[in-house]
PDB file of C-alpha atoms in Angstrom:
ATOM      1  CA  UNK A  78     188.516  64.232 124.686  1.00  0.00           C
ATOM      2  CA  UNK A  79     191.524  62.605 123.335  1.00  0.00           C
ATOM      3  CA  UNK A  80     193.458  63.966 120.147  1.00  0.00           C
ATOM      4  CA  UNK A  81     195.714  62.271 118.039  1.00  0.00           C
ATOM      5  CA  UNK A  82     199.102  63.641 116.161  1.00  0.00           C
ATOM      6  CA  UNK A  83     201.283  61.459 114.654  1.00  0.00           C
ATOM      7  CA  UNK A  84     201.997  58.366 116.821  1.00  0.00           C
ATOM      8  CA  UNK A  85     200.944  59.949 119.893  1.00  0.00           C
ATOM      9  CA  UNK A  86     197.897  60.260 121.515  1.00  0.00           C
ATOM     10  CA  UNK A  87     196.928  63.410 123.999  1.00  0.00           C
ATOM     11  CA  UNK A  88     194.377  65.039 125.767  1.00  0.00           C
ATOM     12  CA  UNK A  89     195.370  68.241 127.637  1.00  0.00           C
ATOM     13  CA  UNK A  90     195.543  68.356 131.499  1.00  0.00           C
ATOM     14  CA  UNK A  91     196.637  71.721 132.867  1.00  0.00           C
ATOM     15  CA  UNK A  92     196.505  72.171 136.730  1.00  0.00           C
ATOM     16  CA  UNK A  93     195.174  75.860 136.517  1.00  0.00           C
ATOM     17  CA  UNK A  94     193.327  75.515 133.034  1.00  0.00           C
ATOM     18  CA  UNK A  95     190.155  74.341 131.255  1.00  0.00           C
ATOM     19  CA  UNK A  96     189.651  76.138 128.389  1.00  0.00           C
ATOM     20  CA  UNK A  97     190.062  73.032 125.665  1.00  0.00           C
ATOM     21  CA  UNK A  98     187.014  71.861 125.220  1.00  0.00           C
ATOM     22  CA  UNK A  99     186.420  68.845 123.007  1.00  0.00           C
ATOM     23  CA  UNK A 100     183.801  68.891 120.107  1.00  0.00           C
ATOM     24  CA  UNK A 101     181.921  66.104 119.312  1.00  0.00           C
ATOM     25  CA  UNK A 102     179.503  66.457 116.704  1.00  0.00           C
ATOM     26  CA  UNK A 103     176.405  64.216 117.412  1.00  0.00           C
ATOM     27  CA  UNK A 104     175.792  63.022 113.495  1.00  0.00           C
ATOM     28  CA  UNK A 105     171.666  62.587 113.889  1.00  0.00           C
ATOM     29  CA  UNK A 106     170.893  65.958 115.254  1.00  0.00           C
ATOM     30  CA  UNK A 107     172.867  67.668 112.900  1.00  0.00           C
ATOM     31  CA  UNK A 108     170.889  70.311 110.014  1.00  0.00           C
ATOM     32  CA  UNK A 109     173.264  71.978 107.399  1.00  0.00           C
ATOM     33  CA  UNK A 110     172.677  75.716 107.883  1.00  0.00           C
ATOM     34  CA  UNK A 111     171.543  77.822 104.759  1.00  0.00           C
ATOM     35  CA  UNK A 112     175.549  78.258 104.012  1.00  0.00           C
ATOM     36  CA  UNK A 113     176.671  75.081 104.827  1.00  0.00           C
ATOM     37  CA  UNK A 114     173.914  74.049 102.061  1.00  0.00           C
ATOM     38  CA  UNK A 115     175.499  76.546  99.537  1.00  0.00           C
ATOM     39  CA  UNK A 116     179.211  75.093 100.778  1.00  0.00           C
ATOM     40  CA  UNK A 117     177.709  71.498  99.540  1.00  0.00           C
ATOM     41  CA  UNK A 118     176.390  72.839  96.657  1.00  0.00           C
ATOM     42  CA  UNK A 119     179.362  75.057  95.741  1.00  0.00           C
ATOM     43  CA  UNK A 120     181.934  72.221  95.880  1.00  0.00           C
ATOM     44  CA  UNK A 121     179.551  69.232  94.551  1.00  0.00           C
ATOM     45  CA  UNK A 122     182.065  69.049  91.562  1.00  0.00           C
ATOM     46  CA  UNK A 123     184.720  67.286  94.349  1.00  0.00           C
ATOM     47  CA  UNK A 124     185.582  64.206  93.646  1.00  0.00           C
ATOM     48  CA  UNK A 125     186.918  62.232  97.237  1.00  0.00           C
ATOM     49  CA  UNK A 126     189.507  59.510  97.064  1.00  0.00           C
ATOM     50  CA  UNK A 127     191.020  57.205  99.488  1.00  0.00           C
ATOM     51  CA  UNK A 128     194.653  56.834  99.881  1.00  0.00           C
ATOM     52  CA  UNK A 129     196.621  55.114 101.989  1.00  0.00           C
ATOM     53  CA  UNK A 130     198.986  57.428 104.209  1.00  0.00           C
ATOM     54  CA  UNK A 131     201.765  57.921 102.011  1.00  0.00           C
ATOM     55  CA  UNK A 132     203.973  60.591 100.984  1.00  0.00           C
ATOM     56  CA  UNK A 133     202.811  61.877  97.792  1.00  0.00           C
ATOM     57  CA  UNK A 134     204.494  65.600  96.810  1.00  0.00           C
ATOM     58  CA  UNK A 135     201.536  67.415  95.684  1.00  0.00           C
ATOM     59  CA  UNK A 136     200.087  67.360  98.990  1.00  0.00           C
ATOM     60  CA  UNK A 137     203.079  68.624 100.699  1.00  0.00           C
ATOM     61  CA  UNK A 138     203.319  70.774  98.631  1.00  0.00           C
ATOM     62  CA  UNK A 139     199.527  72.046  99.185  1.00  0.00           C
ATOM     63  CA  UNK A 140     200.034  71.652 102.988  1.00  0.00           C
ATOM     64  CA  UNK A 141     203.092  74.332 103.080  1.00  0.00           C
ATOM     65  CA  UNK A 142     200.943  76.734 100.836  1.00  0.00           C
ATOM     66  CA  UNK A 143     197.694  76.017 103.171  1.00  0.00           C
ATOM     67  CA  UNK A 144     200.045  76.900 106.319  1.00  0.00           C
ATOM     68  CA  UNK A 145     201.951  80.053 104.949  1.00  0.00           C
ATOM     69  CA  UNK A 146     198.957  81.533 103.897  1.00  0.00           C
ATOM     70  CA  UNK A 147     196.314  80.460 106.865  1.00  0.00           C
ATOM     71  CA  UNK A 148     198.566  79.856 109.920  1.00  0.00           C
ATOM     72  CA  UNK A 149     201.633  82.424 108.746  1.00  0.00           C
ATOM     73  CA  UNK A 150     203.583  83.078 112.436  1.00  0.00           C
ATOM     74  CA  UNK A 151     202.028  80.084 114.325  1.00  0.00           C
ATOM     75  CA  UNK A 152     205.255  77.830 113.309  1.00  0.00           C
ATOM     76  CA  UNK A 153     203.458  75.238 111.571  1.00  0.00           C
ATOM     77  CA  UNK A 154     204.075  77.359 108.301  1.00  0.00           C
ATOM     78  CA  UNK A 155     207.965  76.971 108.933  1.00  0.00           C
ATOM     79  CA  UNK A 156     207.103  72.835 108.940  1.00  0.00           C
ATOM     80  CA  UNK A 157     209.871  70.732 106.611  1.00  0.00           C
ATOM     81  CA  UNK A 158     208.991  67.498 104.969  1.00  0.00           C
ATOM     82  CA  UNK A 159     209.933  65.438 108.422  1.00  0.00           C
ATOM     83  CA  UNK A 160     207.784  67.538 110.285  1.00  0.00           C
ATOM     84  CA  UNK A 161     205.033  67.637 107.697  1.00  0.00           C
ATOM     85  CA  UNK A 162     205.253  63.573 107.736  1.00  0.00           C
ATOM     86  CA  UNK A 163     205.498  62.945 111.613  1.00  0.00           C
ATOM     87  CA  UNK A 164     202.632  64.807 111.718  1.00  0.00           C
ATOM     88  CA  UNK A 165     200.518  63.736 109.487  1.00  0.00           C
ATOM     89  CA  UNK A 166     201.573  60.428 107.714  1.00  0.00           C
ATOM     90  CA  UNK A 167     202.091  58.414 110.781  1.00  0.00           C
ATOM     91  CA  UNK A 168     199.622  56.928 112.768  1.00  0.00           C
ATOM     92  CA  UNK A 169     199.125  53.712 115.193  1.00  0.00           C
ATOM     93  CA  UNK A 170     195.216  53.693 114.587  1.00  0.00           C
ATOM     94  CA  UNK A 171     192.752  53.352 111.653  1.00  0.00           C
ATOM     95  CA  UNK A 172     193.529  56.631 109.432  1.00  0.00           C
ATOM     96  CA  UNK A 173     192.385  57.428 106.216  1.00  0.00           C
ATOM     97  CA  UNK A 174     194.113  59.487 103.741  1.00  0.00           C
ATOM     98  CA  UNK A 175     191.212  61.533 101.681  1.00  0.00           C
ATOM     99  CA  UNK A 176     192.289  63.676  97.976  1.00  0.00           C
ATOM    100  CA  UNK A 177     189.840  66.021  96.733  1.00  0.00           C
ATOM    101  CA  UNK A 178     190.152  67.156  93.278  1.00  0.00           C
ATOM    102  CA  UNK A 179     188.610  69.169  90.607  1.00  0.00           C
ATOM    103  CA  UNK A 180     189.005  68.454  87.133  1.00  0.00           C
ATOM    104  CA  UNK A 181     192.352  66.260  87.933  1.00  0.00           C
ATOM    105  CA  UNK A 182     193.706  69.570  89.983  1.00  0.00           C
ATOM    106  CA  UNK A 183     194.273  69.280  93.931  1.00  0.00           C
ATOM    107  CA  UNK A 184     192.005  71.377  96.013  1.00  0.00           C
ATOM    108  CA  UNK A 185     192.378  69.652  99.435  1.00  0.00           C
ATOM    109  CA  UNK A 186     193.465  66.552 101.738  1.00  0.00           C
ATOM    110  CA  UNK A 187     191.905  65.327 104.869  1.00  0.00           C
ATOM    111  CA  UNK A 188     193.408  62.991 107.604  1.00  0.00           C
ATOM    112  CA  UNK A 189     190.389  61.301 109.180  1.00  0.00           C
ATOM    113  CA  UNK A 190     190.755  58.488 112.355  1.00  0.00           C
ATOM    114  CA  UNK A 191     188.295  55.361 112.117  1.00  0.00           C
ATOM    115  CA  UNK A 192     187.013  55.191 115.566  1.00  0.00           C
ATOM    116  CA  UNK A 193     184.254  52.337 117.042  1.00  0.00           C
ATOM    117  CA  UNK A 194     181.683  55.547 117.384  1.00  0.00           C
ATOM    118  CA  UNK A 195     182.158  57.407 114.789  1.00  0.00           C
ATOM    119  CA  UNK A 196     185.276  59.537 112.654  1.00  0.00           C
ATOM    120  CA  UNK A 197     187.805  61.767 114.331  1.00  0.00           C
ATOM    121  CA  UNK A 198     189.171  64.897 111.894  1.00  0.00           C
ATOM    122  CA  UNK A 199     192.811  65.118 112.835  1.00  0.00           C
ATOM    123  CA  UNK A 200     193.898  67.617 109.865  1.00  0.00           C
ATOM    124  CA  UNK A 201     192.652  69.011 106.791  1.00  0.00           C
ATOM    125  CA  UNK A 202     194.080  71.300 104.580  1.00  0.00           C
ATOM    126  CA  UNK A 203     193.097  73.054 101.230  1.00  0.00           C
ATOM    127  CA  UNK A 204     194.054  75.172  98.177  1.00  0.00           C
ATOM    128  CA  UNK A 205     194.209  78.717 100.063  1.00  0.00           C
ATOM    129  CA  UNK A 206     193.654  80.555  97.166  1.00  0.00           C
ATOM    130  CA  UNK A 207     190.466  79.683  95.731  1.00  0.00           C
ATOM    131  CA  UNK A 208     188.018  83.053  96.002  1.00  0.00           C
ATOM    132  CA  UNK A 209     184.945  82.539  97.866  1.00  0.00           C
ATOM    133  CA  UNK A 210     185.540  78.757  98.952  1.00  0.00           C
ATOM    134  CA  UNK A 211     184.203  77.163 101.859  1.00  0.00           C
ATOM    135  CA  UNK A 212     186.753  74.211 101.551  1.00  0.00           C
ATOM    136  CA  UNK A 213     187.148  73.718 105.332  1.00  0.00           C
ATOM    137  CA  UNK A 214     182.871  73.727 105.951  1.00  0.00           C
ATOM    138  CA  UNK A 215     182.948  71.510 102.578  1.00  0.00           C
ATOM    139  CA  UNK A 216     185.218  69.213 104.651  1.00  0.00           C
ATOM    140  CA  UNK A 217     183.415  68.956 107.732  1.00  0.00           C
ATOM    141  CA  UNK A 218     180.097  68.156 105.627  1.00  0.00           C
ATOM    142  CA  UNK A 219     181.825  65.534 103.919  1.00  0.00           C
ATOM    143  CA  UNK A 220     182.913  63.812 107.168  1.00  0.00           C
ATOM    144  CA  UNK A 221     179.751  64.164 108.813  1.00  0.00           C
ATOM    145  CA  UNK A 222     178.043  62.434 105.478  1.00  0.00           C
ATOM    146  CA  UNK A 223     180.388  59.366 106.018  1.00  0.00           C
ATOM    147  CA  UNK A 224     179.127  59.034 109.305  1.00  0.00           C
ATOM    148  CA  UNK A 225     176.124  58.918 108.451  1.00  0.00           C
ATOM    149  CA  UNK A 226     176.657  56.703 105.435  1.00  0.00           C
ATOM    150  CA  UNK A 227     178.280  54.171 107.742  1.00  0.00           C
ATOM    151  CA  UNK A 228     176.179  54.412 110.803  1.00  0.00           C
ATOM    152  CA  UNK A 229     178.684  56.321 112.702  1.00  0.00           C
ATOM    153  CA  UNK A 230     177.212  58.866 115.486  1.00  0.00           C
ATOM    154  CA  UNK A 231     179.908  60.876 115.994  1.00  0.00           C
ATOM    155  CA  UNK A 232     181.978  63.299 114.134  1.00  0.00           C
ATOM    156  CA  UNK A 233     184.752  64.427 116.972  1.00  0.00           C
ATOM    157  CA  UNK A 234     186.180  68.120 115.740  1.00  0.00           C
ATOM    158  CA  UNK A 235     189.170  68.487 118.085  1.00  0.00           C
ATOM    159  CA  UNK A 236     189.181  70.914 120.948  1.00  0.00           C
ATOM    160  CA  UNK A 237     187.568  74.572 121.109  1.00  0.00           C
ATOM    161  CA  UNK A 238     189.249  77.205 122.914  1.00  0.00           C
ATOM    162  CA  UNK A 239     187.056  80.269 123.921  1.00  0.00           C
ATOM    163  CA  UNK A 240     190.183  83.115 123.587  1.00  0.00           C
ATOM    164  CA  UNK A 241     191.956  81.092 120.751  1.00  0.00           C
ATOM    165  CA  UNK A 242     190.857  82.476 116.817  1.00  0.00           C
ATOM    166  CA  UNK A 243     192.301  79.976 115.367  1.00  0.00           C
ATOM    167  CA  UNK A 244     190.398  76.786 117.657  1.00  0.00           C
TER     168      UNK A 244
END
């Protein structure tokens, strides 16, 4: 149930509230739908590389475009660099940076936490203006294959909120 942003680690504890719900995805049990097959399929031209959390442009650039166009009004589009790098960037556990490209050209960047059981998504965020991408489903395919590539059971998505679109 606990979340990670930036340096600090949460889990959410309201008196009068239980509508976060955290998602763990149990790697073994999982079957790719019919269009989570076509996602794989669709995006098998992604090549996935491993950076260490540093600031690289591009991606900032990527993550302001991703938020202004997916998350316009939520306040996270109005993020500055600082923001964008406390966020991200920093982290006291095992994190790994991960660049998706196509044919040299950015399409998305995932921050993904190491854990003992198994890989915790903290962020990703992709080229918003592809038509007809799945990038996000692409994503969480991708994550749940490492798991499963390195004998990890779990896959933990973050927290679902029954009256929240966006979680």
């Amino acid at each position: 149930g606990f979340r990670r942003s930036g340096v600090f680690t949460y889990r959410p504890l309201c008196a009068s509230c239980s509508a976060c719900i955290p998602v763990r995805l149990p790697v073994a049990r999982f079957t790719p739908s019919r269009s989570q097959r076509r996602s794989s399929k669709a995006h098998g031209a992604l090549q996935a590389r491993e950076l260490p959390l540093t600031d690289v442009a591009e991606h900032y650039q990527l993550y302001r475009r991703y938020q202004q166009a997916r998350h316009t009004g939520g306040g996270m589009d109005q993020d500055d660099h600082e923001q964008y790098a406390n966020f991200l960037l920093q982290s006291g556990v095992n994190t790994r940076l991960i660049e998706f490209t196509e044919n040299g050209v950015l399409r998305m960047a995932s921050i993904i936490d190491v854990l003992n059981d198994g890989l915790s998504s903290v962020y990703t965020f992709y080229d918003p203006d592809l038509p007809g991408a799945s990038l996000g489903t692409y994503s969480i395919l991708w994550q749940i294959a490492q798991c499963a590539a390195n004998d990890l059971p779990y896959l933990y998505l973050g927290y679902w909120i029954r009256d929240s679109q966006k979680m």
